[in-house]
Amino acid sequence: MIQVIFKRLLMLVPVLIGITLIGFLLLQVMPGDAAERAMGTRASAEELADMRRLWGLDLPIWQQYLLFLRDCLTGSFGVSIFHKKAVIALVGERLPFTLAIVALSTLIALVIALPFASLAAMRRDRPADHVIRQAFVVLIAMPPFWLSYVLILWLSLTLGWFPTGGVGQGLAENLHRLFLPSLVVGLSTAALIQQTLRAALIDTMKADYVDTARAKGLRRHEIFLRHILPNSLISTISIIGVRVSWIIGGTVVVEKIFSVPGLGSLLIDAIVSRDLPVIRGLTVFFAIMVVIVNLITDILYALADPRVRLE
Amino acid sequence: MSLLSIRNLQTEFRGPAGIARAVDGVSFDVNPGEIFGIVGESGCGKSATCRSILRLFAGATARIVGGEVILDGSGDLAAMREADLARVRGRDVAFIFQDPLTALNPTMRIGKQVAEIIRRHRQVSRSAARAAALELLRDVHIPSPERRLDAYPHELSGGLRQRVVIAMALALAPRLIIADEPTTALDVTVQDQILRLLKERRDRNGTSIIFITHDLGVVSQVCDRMAVMYAGRVVETGTVRDVLDRPSHPYTRALLDALPGQGGRDRDLVPIEGSPPGLIAPPPGCRFAPRCPFAGPACTQGMAPPLHPRPGATADHLDACILTEVPHAPA
Ligand SMILES: Nc1ncnc2c1ncn2[C@@H]1O[C@H](COP(=O)(O)OP(=O)(O)OP(=O)(O)O)[C@@H](O)[C@H]1O
Ligand SMILES: [Mg+2]
């Protein structure tokens, strides 16, 4: 198992090289001058030239790329022009908040999706199923920024249950503060998981071994909890995994709205200030996270389904 | 007193094309300690009949719309509430499905799947149920059963998996086992072993078995009495000797005549000319009439003819042909 995981990580090397190349080239075509942004408009021509030399912006492109590659290999992922810090250090400060939103929103999504998917599958094509489907369609259709403001107005300003944004000290306070942004992300994720899980449940209900379970005399809830639900969850693991890696890049909007200093807001700020090393470093870092989530998904799948071996 | 008595059973399947009455007035009796065979072409309602007994309709929208399924001592299963029927399932009547490759939960260990049925019906500890499961695997002659307890279904061959399914069926010593083509998916040598296993159980415990098959050879080998089904109805029933040696319904004769090799009842059914009628709107009168070489005008009118004994024949040898004299098919 550990050997296989190691092998899988090695196989990622060419993928990551590709990602660094794409990340690097994309930024070359981005308009705007990094040195100008960093120095402000009143900087003189010499000052700008010094700046360019200092950050290697005057070197030929291929040399710039090699330097970037070196930074990735040494683990710093470059140095921020704006913050004057290694990108990895910035990531280290902000990653916990983003990871918390990812984890919390996935949890919220599962907690919401599970009962509604079960109910919809058991009452397939009956009123309850239709109502649930419509409700989740509405949920998917709501843009996150709008949903955010509705929740802020209702849960924060009217009821006063949650702060309107920001982060605080300690795990408990941060979980409380990050609940609303996680809820926004979790609700739309819940809709997707509900649909997928409902379909998987209906599919599993037709399986022969479910008839075997009924023939044993098992009661409805026993059949559902022991046979139908576990097998359906296994077949949705990969969809959930894809969705989680989507969330990693999808927290940008809520981080901005709820003033969460996570990776998403770091990225937005870097784009605004043309902080090239940060944009590049984050691109690669996001890619690595997605790849890791995929690997974890595969491992979970192999652990959950005895027929599947990790390879 | 018969163990199971099915009276005028009617079951409908709702499909996209309409409502098919897959079981349309089926009656037969199964006696204690008897192996009862059901044969007939594909789609004639063998599975539907047997699934109706325990109301196991997979994902299909099926409904019993008439008739009775009287199990001695338990009453009419067809009229029973689902929760009460669940107590009968597995304990009094067990079911063995056709395909052992899909009949077991792929993500649950074998031992747990066998123990599950014991724990459902008996108040026993987890470890006692596991010990009983081990004993059952041994009873169905699974080699090194200790090892198989913790195996997953995909780690076992088809034959072994069918043994596991049978072990589950035997777990609570039911009075009746319904086996829906339990050997069709297995290769010939394994088929023989499985048949012997079921027969052994009957001989030792007096368990009644309903045995569905395409194979008339198997019927004459293991069954005591039998029914021949055609288009949702029983057309002939009686002891295996009576039905196979002195068939009185033209359909049964056609089946036997279609067997390759005279006297060799060791092959699968070969389809006879024409095809059976649809079950959504079956023809009036005898359903076999359109394919029957002896059919007269009276055969295609009115209700489907009921089962009746023939003068001079054994009392429980019944058939549903209205002709008084059925000539042997022209060779
Ligand atoms: N899931 C279903 N949905 C709709 N109709 C069905 C379904 N299953 C069976 N039927 C109907 O019931 C009829 C009898 O089917 P059944 O499975 O009982 O046949 P069978 O005799 O067991 O055939 P086979 O030898 O192929 O197993 C079919 O012809 C079909 O019209
Ligand atoms: Mg069948």
XYZ file of C-alpha atoms and ligand atoms in Angstrom, chain B residues 11-16 18 20-23 39-51 57-62 98 180-181 212-214 229 232 277-280, ligand 1:
73
model
C -49.506 -11.213 -10.213
C -49.119 -8.164 -12.412
C -46.005 -6.323 -13.527
C -46.318 -2.710 -14.514
C -43.991 -1.898 -17.404
C -43.640 0.837 -20.014
C -48.553 -1.795 -20.072
C -48.411 -7.764 -17.852
C -50.177 -10.464 -15.881
C -47.134 -12.688 -15.520
C -48.955 -15.061 -13.182
C -40.564 -25.970 -15.974
C -41.511 -23.867 -18.969
C -40.098 -21.607 -21.629
C -38.344 -18.387 -20.739
C -40.804 -15.663 -19.745
C -43.662 -18.017 -18.865
C -43.790 -16.746 -15.288
C -41.791 -19.302 -13.290
C -39.772 -16.692 -11.428
C -42.760 -14.387 -11.065
C -44.754 -17.216 -9.459
C -42.019 -18.044 -6.979
C -41.182 -14.451 -6.186
C -39.953 -8.392 -6.763
C -36.501 -6.786 -6.926
C -36.939 -3.243 -8.211
C -39.972 -4.106 -10.356
C -43.372 -2.599 -9.734
C -45.204 -5.863 -9.260
C -30.280 -17.789 -9.961
C -34.928 -20.304 -8.869
C -32.620 -21.975 -11.390
C -37.290 -24.006 -11.083
C -35.310 -25.176 -14.071
C -35.097 -25.307 -17.838
C -46.107 -23.537 -17.071
C -48.519 -17.354 -16.959
C -48.268 -14.946 -26.605
C -47.674 -11.608 -24.923
C -48.898 -11.358 -21.357
C -50.282 -7.842 -21.661
N -39.055 -6.523 -13.917
C -40.110 -6.743 -14.715
N -40.800 -5.702 -15.249
C -41.861 -5.915 -16.060
N -42.313 -7.133 -16.401
C -41.662 -8.212 -15.917
C -40.535 -8.073 -15.043
N -40.101 -9.295 -14.716
C -40.927 -10.156 -15.345
N -41.868 -9.525 -16.068
C -42.947 -10.131 -16.855
O -43.239 -11.364 -16.295
C -43.137 -12.386 -17.267
C -42.599 -13.626 -16.627
O -41.275 -13.400 -16.218
P -40.476 -14.441 -15.344
O -39.212 -13.800 -14.957
O -41.339 -14.966 -14.283
O -40.204 -15.595 -16.403
P -39.426 -16.958 -16.186
O -40.368 -18.033 -16.495
O -38.788 -16.979 -14.865
O -38.339 -16.873 -17.332
P -36.819 -17.337 -17.304
O -36.834 -18.796 -17.597
O -36.196 -16.555 -18.416
O -36.267 -17.003 -15.961
C -42.251 -11.842 -18.355
O -42.601 -12.355 -19.593
C -42.550 -10.344 -18.279
O -43.668 -10.038 -19.097
